[in-house]
Coordinates of C-alpha atoms and ligand atoms in Angstrom, one line a residue:
X161 CA -4.7 -1.7 -6.5
X162 CA -6.1 -3.6 -9.5
X163 CA -6.7 -2.4 -13.1
X164 CA -10.1 -2.5 -14.9
X165 CA -10.6 -1.9 -18.6
X166 CA -13.7 -2.1 -20.8
X167 CA -14.6 -1.4 -24.4
X168 CA -17.7 -1.1 -26.5
X169 CA -17.6 -0.1 -30.2
X170 CA -17.2 -1.6 -33.7
X171 CA -13.7 -3.0 -33.6
X172 CA -12.3 -6.4 -32.5
X173 CA -12.6 -6.0 -28.7
X174 CA -10.2 -8.9 -27.8
X175 CA -7.1 -7.3 -29.0
X176 CA -8.1 -3.9 -27.7
X177 CA -8.7 -5.4 -24.2
X178 CA -5.4 -7.4 -24.1
X179 CA -3.4 -4.4 -25.2
X180 CA -5.1 -2.3 -22.6
X181 CA -4.3 -4.8 -19.9
X182 CA -0.6 -4.8 -20.9
X183 CA -0.5 -1.0 -20.3
X184 CA -2.1 -1.4 -16.9
X185 CA 0.3 -4.1 -15.6
X186 CA 2.0 -1.6 -13.2
X187 CA -1.3 -1.7 -11.2
X188 CA -1.1 -5.4 -10.5
X189 CA 0.1 -8.7 -11.9
X190 CA -1.3 -11.6 -9.8
X191 CA -3.8 -12.7 -12.4
X192 CA -5.8 -11.4 -15.5
X193 CA -9.0 -12.1 -17.3
X194 CA -11.4 -10.9 -20.0
X195 CA -15.1 -11.4 -20.8
X196 CA -16.6 -10.9 -24.3
X197 CA -20.5 -10.8 -24.3
X198 CA -21.8 -13.6 -26.4
X199 CA -18.4 -15.3 -26.6
X200 CA -17.2 -16.1 -23.1
X201 CA -14.4 -15.5 -20.6
X202 CA -10.7 -16.5 -20.3
X203 CA -8.6 -16.0 -17.2
X204 CA -5.1 -16.8 -16.1
X205 CA -2.7 -16.5 -13.2
X206 CA 0.3 -14.2 -13.5
X207 CA 1.0 -11.5 -16.0
X208 CA -1.0 -10.6 -19.1
X209 CA 1.2 -12.7 -21.3
X210 CA -0.1 -15.8 -19.7
X211 CA -3.6 -14.7 -20.6
X212 CA -2.6 -13.9 -24.2
X213 CA -1.3 -17.5 -24.6
X214 CA -4.7 -18.9 -23.7
X215 CA -6.7 -16.7 -26.1
X216 CA -8.3 -18.7 -28.9
X217 CA -9.9 -17.4 -32.2
X218 CA -13.4 -18.3 -30.8
X219 CA -13.4 -15.5 -28.2
X220 CA -14.3 -12.4 -30.2
X221 CA -16.8 -9.6 -30.2
X222 CA -17.0 -5.8 -30.3
X223 CA -17.3 -5.2 -26.6
X224 CA -16.0 -6.6 -23.3
X225 CA -14.5 -6.1 -19.9
X226 CA -11.0 -6.9 -18.6
X227 CA -9.1 -7.0 -15.4
X228 CA -5.6 -7.2 -13.8
X229 CA -5.6 -8.3 -10.2
X230 CA -3.5 -7.2 -7.2
X231 CA -5.1 -9.6 -4.7
X232 CA -6.6 -8.3 -1.5
X233 CA -9.2 -11.0 -0.7
X234 CA -8.5 -14.6 -1.8
X235 CA -5.4 -16.1 -3.2
X236 CA -4.2 -15.2 -6.7
X237 CA -5.7 -18.2 -8.4
X238 CA -7.6 -18.6 -11.7
X239 CA -10.8 -19.1 -9.7
X240 CA -10.3 -15.8 -7.9
X241 CA -9.2 -14.0 -11.1
X242 CA -11.7 -11.5 -12.5
X243 CA -14.1 -11.2 -14.3
X244 CA -16.6 -12.8 -11.9
X245 CA -20.2 -13.8 -12.8
X246 CA -23.6 -14.6 -11.3
X247 CA -25.4 -17.9 -11.2
X248 CA -26.9 -17.4 -14.7
X249 CA -23.4 -16.6 -16.1
X250 CA -25.1 -13.6 -17.9
X251 CA -23.8 -10.9 -15.6
X252 CA -20.0 -10.4 -15.6
X253 CA -18.0 -7.9 -13.6
X254 CA -14.5 -6.6 -12.9
X255 CA -13.7 -4.6 -9.7
X256 CA -10.9 -2.5 -8.1
X257 CA -11.3 -1.8 -4.4
X258 CA -12.5 -3.6 -1.2
X259 CA -16.1 -4.4 -0.4
X260 CA -16.2 -4.1 3.4
X261 CA -19.7 -5.7 3.9
X262 CA -19.1 -8.6 1.5
X263 CA -19.5 -11.3 4.2
X264 CA -22.9 -10.2 5.2
X265 CA -24.0 -9.8 1.6
X266 CA -22.6 -13.3 0.7
X267 CA -24.5 -14.8 3.7
X268 CA -27.8 -13.1 2.6
X269 CA -27.3 -14.3 -1.0
X270 CA -26.3 -17.8 -0.1
X271 CA -29.5 -18.1 2.0
X272 CA -31.4 -17.1 -1.1
X273 CA -29.8 -20.0 -3.0
X274 CA -26.9 -18.3 -4.7
X275 CA -23.7 -20.4 -5.1
X276 CA -20.3 -18.9 -5.1
X277 CA -17.1 -20.2 -6.9
X278 CA -14.4 -17.8 -5.6
X279 CA -13.3 -16.5 -2.2
X280 CA -13.3 -12.9 -3.4
X281 CA -15.4 -10.0 -2.2
X282 CA -16.0 -9.0 -5.9
X283 CA -18.1 -12.1 -6.8
X284 CA -20.7 -11.0 -4.4
X285 CA -21.5 -7.9 -6.5
X286 CA -22.3 -10.0 -9.6
X287 CA -24.8 -12.1 -7.6
X288 CA -26.3 -9.1 -5.9
X289 CA -26.9 -7.5 -9.4
X290 CA -28.6 -10.8 -10.4
X291 CA -30.8 -10.6 -7.3
X292 CA -31.9 -7.1 -8.1
X293 CA -32.3 -7.8 -11.8
X294 CA -35.0 -10.4 -11.0
X295 CA -36.9 -7.6 -9.2
X296 CA -36.2 -4.6 -11.5
X297 CA -36.1 -6.4 -14.9
X298 CA -33.7 -3.5 -15.8
X299 CA -29.9 -4.0 -15.9
X300 CA -29.0 -0.3 -15.1
X301 CA -31.5 -0.2 -12.2
X302 CA -30.2 -3.5 -10.9
X303 CA -26.6 -2.2 -10.8
X304 CA -27.7 1.0 -9.0
X305 CA -29.8 -0.9 -6.5
X306 CA -26.8 -3.2 -5.8
X307 CA -24.4 -0.2 -5.2
X308 CA -26.8 1.2 -2.7
X309 CA -26.4 -1.9 -0.6
X310 CA -22.6 -1.9 -0.7
X311 CA -20.1 -0.3 1.7
X312 CA -16.4 -0.1 0.8
X313 CA -14.5 1.0 -2.2
X314 CA -15.2 0.1 -5.9
X315 CA -14.3 0.9 -9.4
X316 CA -16.3 -1.5 -11.5
X317 CA -17.3 -2.3 -15.1
X318 CA -20.3 -4.6 -15.6
X319 CA -21.4 -6.4 -18.9
X320 CA -24.5 -8.5 -19.7
X321 CA -24.2 -11.5 -22.0
X322 CA -27.4 -10.7 -23.9
X323 CA -26.9 -6.9 -24.1
X324 CA -23.4 -6.8 -25.7
X325 CA -23.2 -3.1 -26.6
X326 CA -23.8 -1.8 -23.1
X327 CA -21.2 -1.5 -20.4
X328 CA -22.1 -0.1 -16.9
X329 CA -19.3 1.5 -14.8
X330 CA -19.4 2.9 -11.3
X331 CA -17.0 4.5 -8.9
X332 CA -16.7 4.9 -5.1
X333 CA -13.2 5.5 -3.7
X334 CA -11.4 3.8 -6.6
X335 CA -10.7 5.7 -9.8
X336 CA -12.8 5.2 -13.0
X337 CA -12.3 7.2 -16.2
X338 CA -14.6 7.0 -19.3
X339 CA -12.9 7.4 -22.7
X340 CA -15.1 9.1 -25.3
X341 CA -14.2 7.9 -28.8
X342 CA -15.7 8.0 -32.3
X343 CA -18.4 5.4 -32.2
X344 CA -16.6 3.6 -29.4
X345 CA -16.3 4.2 -25.7
X346 CA -14.0 3.0 -22.9
X347 CA -13.9 2.5 -19.1
X348 CA -10.6 2.2 -17.2
X349 CA -9.0 2.7 -13.8
X350 CA -6.8 5.4 -15.3
X351 CA -6.3 6.9 -18.8
X352 CA -3.3 4.7 -19.6
X353 CA -5.1 2.1 -21.8
X354 CA -7.4 4.8 -23.3
X355 CA -4.9 7.3 -24.5
X356 CA -3.9 5.3 -27.7
X357 CA -7.6 5.5 -28.8
X358 CA -8.8 8.9 -27.6
X359 CA -7.7 11.8 -25.3
X360 CA -11.3 12.8 -24.5
X361 CA -12.2 11.5 -21.1
X362 CA -14.7 12.0 -18.3
X363 CA -13.6 11.2 -14.7
X364 CA -16.4 9.7 -12.6
X365 CA -16.9 11.1 -9.1
X366 CA -17.6 8.9 -6.1
X367 CA -21.2 7.7 -6.1
X368 CA -21.6 7.9 -9.8
X369 CA -22.6 5.3 -12.4
X370 CA -21.9 5.5 -16.2
X371 CA -23.9 3.6 -18.9
X372 CA -22.0 3.5 -22.1
X373 CA -22.7 2.1 -25.6
X374 CA -20.7 2.7 -28.8
X375 CA -22.7 5.8 -29.6
X376 CA -23.6 7.1 -26.1
X377 CA -22.6 7.8 -22.5
X378 CA -24.8 8.7 -19.7
X379 CA -23.9 9.4 -16.0
X380 CA -26.2 9.0 -13.1
X381 CA -26.0 9.3 -9.3
X382 CA -27.1 6.5 -7.0
X383 CA -30.6 8.0 -7.0
X384 CA -30.7 7.4 -10.8
X385 CA -30.6 11.2 -11.4
X386 CA -28.9 12.1 -14.7
X387 CA -25.7 14.2 -14.4
X388 CA -24.2 16.4 -17.0
X389 CA -20.4 16.2 -17.1
X390 CA -18.1 18.0 -19.6
X391 CA -15.4 16.0 -21.3
X392 CA -11.7 16.8 -20.5
X393 CA -8.7 16.4 -22.9
X394 CA -5.7 14.5 -21.5
X395 CA -2.4 16.0 -22.4
X396 CA -0.2 13.4 -20.5
X397 CA 1.7 10.6 -22.2
X398 CA 1.2 7.0 -21.1
X399 CA 4.3 6.9 -18.8
X400 CA 3.2 10.0 -17.0
X401 CA -0.2 8.5 -16.4
X402 CA 1.3 5.3 -14.8
X403 CA 3.1 7.6 -12.4
X404 CA 0.0 9.7 -11.9
X405 CA 2.0 12.6 -13.3
X406 CA 4.9 12.2 -10.9
X407 CA 8.4 12.0 -12.3
X408 CA 9.1 8.7 -10.5
X409 CA 7.2 5.8 -8.9
X410 CA 9.2 6.5 -5.7
X411 CA 7.8 10.0 -5.3
X412 CA 4.3 8.8 -6.3
X413 CA 4.5 6.1 -3.6
X414 CA 5.8 8.5 -0.9
X415 CA 2.8 10.7 -1.7
X416 CA 0.5 7.7 -1.3
X417 CA 1.5 7.4 2.4
X418 CA -1.8 8.9 3.7
X419 CA -4.1 6.6 1.6
X420 CA -1.9 3.6 2.4
X421 CA -2.6 4.1 6.1
X422 CA -6.3 4.4 5.4
X423 CA -6.2 1.2 3.4
X424 CA -4.2 -0.6 6.0
X425 CA -6.6 0.3 8.9
X426 CA -9.8 0.1 6.8
X427 CA -12.4 -2.1 8.7
X428 CA -9.8 -2.9 11.3
X429 CA -9.5 0.0 13.8
X430 CA -12.1 -0.3 16.6
X431 CA -11.6 3.0 18.2
X432 CA -14.3 2.8 21.0
X433 CA -12.8 -0.4 22.4
X434 CA -9.2 0.8 21.7
X435 CA -8.3 -2.3 19.8
X436 CA -8.0 -3.7 16.3
X437 CA -10.0 -6.4 14.4
X438 CA -7.5 -8.5 12.5
X439 CA -9.3 -11.2 10.5
X440 CA -6.1 -12.8 9.5
X441 CA -5.3 -13.6 13.2
X442 CA -8.7 -14.9 14.2
X443 CA -7.7 -18.5 14.0
X444 CA -4.7 -18.0 16.4
X445 CA -6.3 -15.6 18.9
X446 CA -6.1 -18.1 21.7
X447 CA -2.6 -19.2 20.8
X448 CA -1.5 -15.6 20.9
X449 CA -2.7 -15.3 24.5
X450 CA -0.3 -18.0 25.6
X451 CA 2.7 -16.6 23.7
X452 CA 5.5 -15.5 26.1
X453 CA 8.0 -14.0 23.5
X454 CA 8.0 -12.7 19.9
X455 CA 10.9 -12.8 17.5
X456 CA 10.4 -10.4 14.6
X457 CA 12.3 -11.2 11.4
X458 CA 12.8 -9.2 8.3
X459 CA 15.4 -7.8 5.9
X460 CA 16.4 -4.3 5.0
X461 CA 13.5 -1.9 5.5
X462 CA 11.3 -4.6 6.8
X463 CA 13.9 -5.3 9.5
X464 CA 13.8 -1.6 10.6
X465 CA 10.0 -1.7 10.7
X466 CA 10.5 -4.7 13.1
X467 CA 12.7 -2.7 15.3
X468 CA 10.0 -0.1 15.7
X469 CA 7.6 -2.9 16.4
X470 CA 9.8 -4.1 19.2
X471 CA 9.5 -0.8 21.1
X472 CA 5.7 -0.7 20.5
X473 CA 5.0 -4.3 21.6
X474 CA 7.3 -4.2 24.7
X475 CA 5.9 -0.9 25.9
X476 CA 2.2 -1.5 25.1
X477 CA 1.7 -5.3 25.0
X478 CA 4.2 -6.0 27.8
X479 CA 5.8 -8.9 25.8
X480 CA 9.5 -9.6 25.3
X481 CA 10.5 -9.0 21.7
X482 CA 13.7 -9.6 19.8
X483 CA 14.3 -8.5 16.2
X484 CA 16.6 -10.4 13.8
X485 CA 17.7 -10.0 10.2
X486 CA 16.6 -13.1 8.2
X487 CA 20.1 -13.8 7.0
X488 CA 21.5 -14.0 10.5
X489 CA 18.6 -15.7 12.2
X490 CA 18.7 -18.8 10.0
X491 CA 22.4 -19.5 10.7
X492 CA 22.2 -18.9 14.5
X493 CA 21.0 -21.5 17.0
X494 CA 17.8 -19.6 17.9
X495 CA 15.9 -20.7 21.0
X496 CA 12.3 -21.2 19.8
X497 CA 9.5 -23.2 21.3
X498 CA 5.7 -23.4 21.5
X499 CA 5.6 -20.3 23.6
X500 CA 7.5 -18.2 21.0
X501 CA 5.9 -16.6 18.0
X502 CA 7.9 -15.6 15.0
X503 CA 6.6 -12.5 13.2
X504 CA 7.9 -12.2 9.6
X505 CA 7.7 -8.8 7.9
X506 CA 8.0 -8.7 4.1
X507 CA 6.5 -6.4 1.4
X508 CA 7.1 -9.0 -1.4
X509 CA 6.5 -12.1 0.7
X510 CA 9.3 -13.8 -1.3
X511 CA 12.5 -12.7 0.4
X512 CA 14.6 -15.9 0.7
X513 CA 16.3 -15.1 4.0
X514 CA 13.1 -14.2 5.7
X515 CA 11.3 -17.3 4.3
X516 CA 14.1 -19.6 5.6
X517 CA 13.8 -18.0 9.0
X518 CA 10.1 -18.9 9.0
X519 CA 10.9 -22.5 8.1
X520 CA 13.5 -22.8 10.9
X521 CA 11.0 -21.4 13.4
X522 CA 8.3 -23.9 12.3
X523 CA 10.8 -26.8 12.7
X524 CA 11.1 -25.7 16.3
X525 CA 7.4 -25.6 16.9
X526 CA 6.9 -21.8 17.0
X527 CA 3.8 -20.1 15.9
X528 CA 4.6 -18.1 12.7
X529 CA 2.9 -14.9 11.7
X530 CA 3.3 -12.6 8.7
X531 CA 2.9 -8.9 7.9
X532 CA 2.9 -9.1 4.1
X533 CA 1.8 -6.9 1.3
X534 CA 1.6 -9.4 -1.5
X535 CA -1.5 -11.7 -1.1
X536 CA -0.8 -15.3 -1.7
X537 CA 3.0 -14.9 -1.7
X538 CA 5.1 -17.7 -0.3
X539 CA 5.6 -16.1 3.1
X540 CA 1.8 -15.4 3.3
X541 CA 1.1 -19.0 2.5
X542 CA 3.8 -20.6 4.8
X543 CA 3.0 -18.6 7.9
X544 CA 0.2 -19.8 10.2
X545 CA -1.6 -16.5 10.2
X546 CA -1.0 -12.8 9.4
X547 CA -1.9 -9.3 8.5
X548 CA -2.1 -8.1 4.9
X549 CA -0.9 -4.6 4.3
X550 CA -3.3 -3.6 1.5
X551 CA -0.7 -1.1 0.4
X552 CA -1.0 -1.9 -3.3
X553 CA 1.9 -2.8 -5.6
X554 CA 5.1 -1.0 -4.7
X555 CA 7.1 -0.4 -7.9
X556 CA 10.0 1.7 -6.7
X557 CA 12.9 -0.6 -5.5
X558 CA 13.3 1.7 -2.4
X559 CA 10.5 0.7 -0.1
X560 CA 8.5 3.8 1.1
X561 CA 4.7 3.3 1.3
X562 CA 5.2 -0.3 2.3
X563 CA 7.2 0.8 5.3
X564 CA 4.5 3.2 6.4
X565 CA 2.0 0.4 6.0
X566 CA 4.2 -2.0 8.0
X567 CA 4.4 0.5 10.9
X568 CA 0.6 0.9 10.7
X569 CA 0.1 -2.9 10.8
X570 CA 2.5 -3.2 13.7
X571 CA 0.4 -0.4 15.5
X572 CA -2.8 -2.4 14.9
X573 CA -1.0 -5.7 16.1
X574 CA 0.2 -3.8 19.3
X575 CA -3.4 -2.7 20.0
X576 CA -4.7 -6.2 19.4
X577 CA -2.1 -7.9 21.6
X578 CA -2.0 -5.1 24.2
X579 CA -5.8 -5.3 24.7
X580 CA -5.5 -9.0 25.1
X581 CA -3.0 -8.4 27.9
X582 CA -2.2 -5.3 30.0
X583 CA -3.3 -2.3 27.9
X584 CA -6.3 -0.4 29.2
X585 CA -9.3 0.6 27.0
X586 CA -8.5 4.3 27.5
X587 CA -4.8 3.8 26.4
X588 CA -5.9 1.8 23.4
X589 CA -8.6 4.3 22.5
X590 CA -6.0 7.2 22.7
X591 CA -3.7 5.3 20.3
X592 CA -6.5 4.3 18.0
X593 CA -7.8 7.9 17.8
X594 CA -4.3 9.1 17.0
X595 CA -3.8 6.4 14.3
X596 CA -6.9 7.8 12.6
X597 CA -5.4 11.3 12.5
X598 CA -2.1 10.2 10.9
X599 CA -3.1 10.5 7.2
X600 CA -3.9 14.2 7.6
X601 CA -0.7 14.7 9.6
X602 CA 1.4 13.1 6.9
X603 CA -0.3 15.2 4.3
X604 CA 0.9 18.3 6.2
X605 CA 4.5 17.0 6.0
X606 CA 4.1 16.2 2.2
X607 CA 2.9 19.8 1.7
X608 CA 6.5 20.8 2.7
X609 CA 8.1 18.8 -0.1
X610 CA 9.5 21.8 -1.9
X611 CA 11.2 22.9 1.4
X612 CA 12.6 19.4 1.8
X613 CA 13.7 19.3 -1.8
X614 CA 15.8 22.5 -1.3
X615 CA 17.4 21.1 1.8
X616 CA 18.2 17.8 0.1
X617 CA 19.7 19.5 -3.0
X618 CA 21.8 21.7 -0.8
X619 CA 23.6 18.6 0.6
X620 CA 23.6 16.6 -2.6
X621 CA 27.4 16.9 -3.0
X622 CA 28.0 15.2 0.4
X623 CA 29.9 11.9 0.3
X624 CA 28.8 10.9 3.8
X625 CA 25.7 11.4 6.0
X626 CA 25.1 10.4 9.5
X627 CA 21.5 9.7 10.7
X628 CA 20.9 9.7 14.5
X629 CA 17.8 9.0 16.6
X630 CA 16.8 7.5 20.0
X631 CA 14.1 5.1 21.2
X632 CA 11.2 4.9 18.7
X633 CA 13.3 6.9 16.3
X634 CA 16.5 4.8 16.6
X635 CA 15.2 2.5 13.9
X636 CA 14.2 5.5 11.8
X637 CA 17.8 6.7 11.8
X638 CA 18.7 3.4 10.2
X639 CA 15.8 3.4 7.7
X640 CA 16.5 7.0 6.7
X641 CA 20.2 6.1 6.1
X642 CA 19.1 3.0 4.1
X643 CA 16.8 5.1 1.9
X644 CA 19.6 7.6 1.2
X645 CA 22.3 5.0 0.5
X646 CA 20.2 2.8 -1.8
X647 CA 19.1 5.6 -4.1
X648 CA 22.1 8.0 -4.0
X649 CA 24.9 5.4 -3.5
X650 CA 26.7 7.6 -0.9
X651 CA 27.9 6.4 2.5
X652 CA 24.9 7.0 4.8
X653 CA 25.0 5.6 8.3
X654 CA 22.3 5.2 11.0
X655 CA 23.3 5.3 14.6
X656 CA 21.8 5.5 18.0
X657 CA 22.4 9.1 19.1
X658 CA 23.5 7.9 22.6
X659 CA 26.4 6.1 20.9
X660 CA 28.0 9.3 19.5
X661 CA 30.6 9.5 22.2
X662 CA 31.5 5.9 21.7
X663 CA 33.0 6.5 18.3
X664 CA 31.0 8.3 15.6
X665 CA 31.7 11.7 17.0
X666 CA 35.3 11.3 15.7
X667 CA 34.0 11.5 12.1
X668 CA 32.3 14.8 12.6
X669 CA 33.7 17.9 11.0
X670 CA 32.3 20.6 8.6
X671 CA 32.3 18.1 5.7
X672 CA 30.4 15.4 7.5
X673 CA 26.7 16.4 7.9
X674 CA 24.2 14.8 10.3
X675 CA 20.5 14.4 10.2
X676 CA 19.1 14.3 13.7
X677 CA 15.6 13.0 14.4
X678 CA 14.5 14.9 17.5
X679 CA 10.7 15.2 18.0
X680 CA 9.4 16.6 21.3
X681 CA 9.3 13.2 23.1
X682 CA 10.7 11.5 26.2
X683 CA 14.3 11.6 24.9
X684 CA 14.3 15.1 23.3
X685 CA 16.6 16.6 25.9
X686 CA 19.1 13.8 25.3
X687 CA 18.9 14.5 21.5
X688 CA 19.6 18.2 22.1
X689 CA 22.8 17.2 24.0
X690 CA 23.9 15.1 21.0
X691 CA 23.1 17.9 18.6
X692 CA 25.2 20.4 20.6
X693 CA 28.1 17.9 20.7
X694 CA 28.0 17.8 16.9
X695 CA 27.6 21.6 16.5
X696 CA 30.6 22.1 18.8
X697 CA 32.7 20.2 16.3
X698 CA 31.4 22.3 13.4
X699 CA 29.2 19.5 12.1
X700 CA 26.3 20.6 9.9
X701 CA 23.0 19.5 11.1
X702 CA 19.5 18.9 9.6
X703 CA 16.9 18.4 12.4
X704 CA 13.5 16.8 12.2
X705 CA 11.5 18.1 15.1
X706 CA 7.9 18.9 16.2
X707 CA 6.1 22.0 15.0
X708 CA 6.3 25.1 17.3
X709 CA 9.7 23.9 18.8
X710 CA 11.5 27.3 18.7
X711 CA 14.3 26.1 21.1
X712 CA 16.2 24.4 18.4
X713 CA 16.2 27.0 15.6
X714 CA 19.8 28.3 16.4
X715 CA 21.2 24.8 16.7
X716 CA 20.7 23.5 13.2
X717 CA 21.5 24.6 9.7
X718 CA 18.1 23.3 8.5
X719 CA 14.9 22.2 10.3
X720 CA 12.0 20.2 9.1
X721 CA 8.9 20.3 11.2
X722 CA 6.4 17.5 11.7
X723 CA 3.0 17.7 13.5
X724 CA 2.7 16.6 17.1
X725 CA 1.7 13.0 17.8
X726 CA 2.1 10.2 20.4
X727 CA 5.7 9.1 20.8
X728 CA 4.7 5.5 19.9
X729 CA 3.4 6.7 16.5
X730 CA 6.1 9.3 15.8
X731 CA 8.1 7.0 13.4
X732 CA 5.1 7.1 11.0
X733 CA 5.7 10.8 10.7
X734 CA 9.5 11.2 11.1
X735 CA 10.2 8.8 8.2
X736 CA 8.3 10.9 5.7
X737 CA 10.8 13.8 5.5
X738 CA 13.6 11.2 5.3
X739 CA 11.9 9.5 2.3
X740 CA 11.6 12.8 0.5
X741 CA 15.1 13.8 1.5
X742 CA 16.6 10.7 -0.1
X743 CA 14.4 11.0 -3.2
X744 CA 15.3 14.6 -3.9
X745 CA 19.0 14.1 -3.0
X746 CA 19.3 11.2 -5.5
X747 CA 17.2 13.0 -8.2
X748 CA 19.5 16.1 -8.0
X749 CA 22.4 13.6 -8.7
X750 CA 20.5 12.5 -11.8
X751 CA 20.2 8.9 -10.6
X752 CA 17.5 6.4 -11.5
X753 CA 15.7 6.5 -8.2
X754 CA 13.1 3.8 -9.2
X755 CA 15.8 1.3 -10.3
X756 CA 19.0 1.9 -8.2
X757 CA 22.1 0.1 -9.5
X758 CA 22.8 -3.5 -8.2
X759 CA 19.5 -3.8 -6.4
X760 CA 16.3 -5.8 -7.0
X761 CA 12.8 -5.2 -5.7
X762 CA 12.5 -8.7 -4.3
X763 CA 15.6 -10.6 -3.1
X764 CA 14.4 -14.2 -3.7
X765 CA 18.0 -15.6 -3.5
X766 CA 20.2 -15.9 -0.5
Ligands
AGP1016 C1 14.2 -1.3 1.0 O1 14.1 0.0 0.5 C2 14.9 -2.3 0.1 N1 14.4 -2.3 -1.2 C3 15.1 -3.7 0.8 O2 15.9 -3.5 1.9 C4 13.8 -4.4 1.2 O3 13.2 -3.8 2.2 C5 14.3 -5.8 1.6 O4 14.9 -6.5 0.5 C6 13.1 -6.7 2.1 O5 12.2 -6.9 1.1 P1 10.7 -7.5 1.5 O6 10.1 -6.5 2.4 O7 10.0 -7.7 0.2 O8 10.9 -8.8 2.2

């Protein structure tokens, strides 16, 4: 998720653009840049302050475009920072989104003599506009002709060096809002940088193009038909806008679960062949065929995602898997060789314990892979190959949308590896088709958030909570417990349900509630036995189960229903109520759910 911002008016655009970028920093902070028509461009790696330090008096004007990058294609370097330009250096552009057909477009333009500087998908758009401008001799028509050739998502702002008052914006799948001021107009990814100037906005719809000058704004569709659109007045404050109107980033990021799955699978799920196309693994495809064992390493939530991956890969790729926490792996004497692959899972890509595990594996000659959300992070750079999550920045310390994306990436990896080995096309296709349906199924769970809030608040005075699950939901019991403990500070414990008789049952009484994850799957009857054991000792139970399961209604105080899905994919659904449960439990206690005490978003120290 990047941030775009553009201005055209009568005031000094440099300071307006830089202030706007500062307010957008929650959208991405790998690199930043601005372009001022007739004056030039400055870019920097890292947060906006690095850009501000490079600004000189010479770069000034009354219009411009600006960008904050959360890298998806190409490392977070200055060369890859936006804005990007064409060969003439007259057309400059900032972009939020993913251009899916950028490789084909880049090949076509290179064959026509265009030369590229960056490894981004975005730069292709600037050269394609240049290509069409030669033919149309009209800037607006050239932009529209370009967008008609593009597949993927974009929110863009485009400026021309010799037409300084005009900014062209367009949207498809990534938000763009136009700010309507007094002899000045704005373009942004969301209203945050606009609100200090005007509260009058127009939200572009997918497939629309806006042409703005200080005095005018016109909106067209991709057939160049003019569209009338009424202005709206924003009544949110800046903080609310950053959270899309949610009270906390944690809730916003839980609600982003469906779109995160769509972003993680975009361009990768090959349903007809029942497999996944993973560009980041292409250079090690043959090596992966000879791998005889996988060791998955992660910390915290990433470790629990790895435990789900173990079940997936063993059942559907037929390969032995072990899962280790980074802080243990690096101090053991792990047996690794050239037939072992280490798969590191990390949202930040900077977790010290996970990073050291990678380095230990490399010393022993193992192939190292990563499932990482932060492009260009240390773990992404030090592993031999990997899969980027494309989940966008995760601001809440408690990992939610990243976990959903990690499970999605593991599902894709399982399809890829399974179809290299024993998995049939029909099995792969069945799983791939179900993955495609998950976003809608998660939306139906999120629609129950008020029900889940009431259940969570009912238990919010509890000092202890036990989470139990089996098989694919054994790791989810641990992840659910971690979510609750890290945002509510109570003792919450995950346990394999089959272990109840071996100790935990002694804790159960009317003051020690249990959350049981019991979807209708191959171990459902075993879960029912555990639930009855707990009920017999007056333990209170909250159950997560599959819709239409009427058998369980007399066994639990509270039931949260999830849609039916394949057992292998059930963790992507069962975790959603647990994320909401933890959020509302902690919110009822009045705690800072986005910044829990004692914790950091990225643990870069041992
Ligand atoms: C999860 O909610 C925690 N914030 C924490 O356990 C986190 O998952 C862990 O520190 C690993 O971080 P990483 O994914 O960035 O490596």
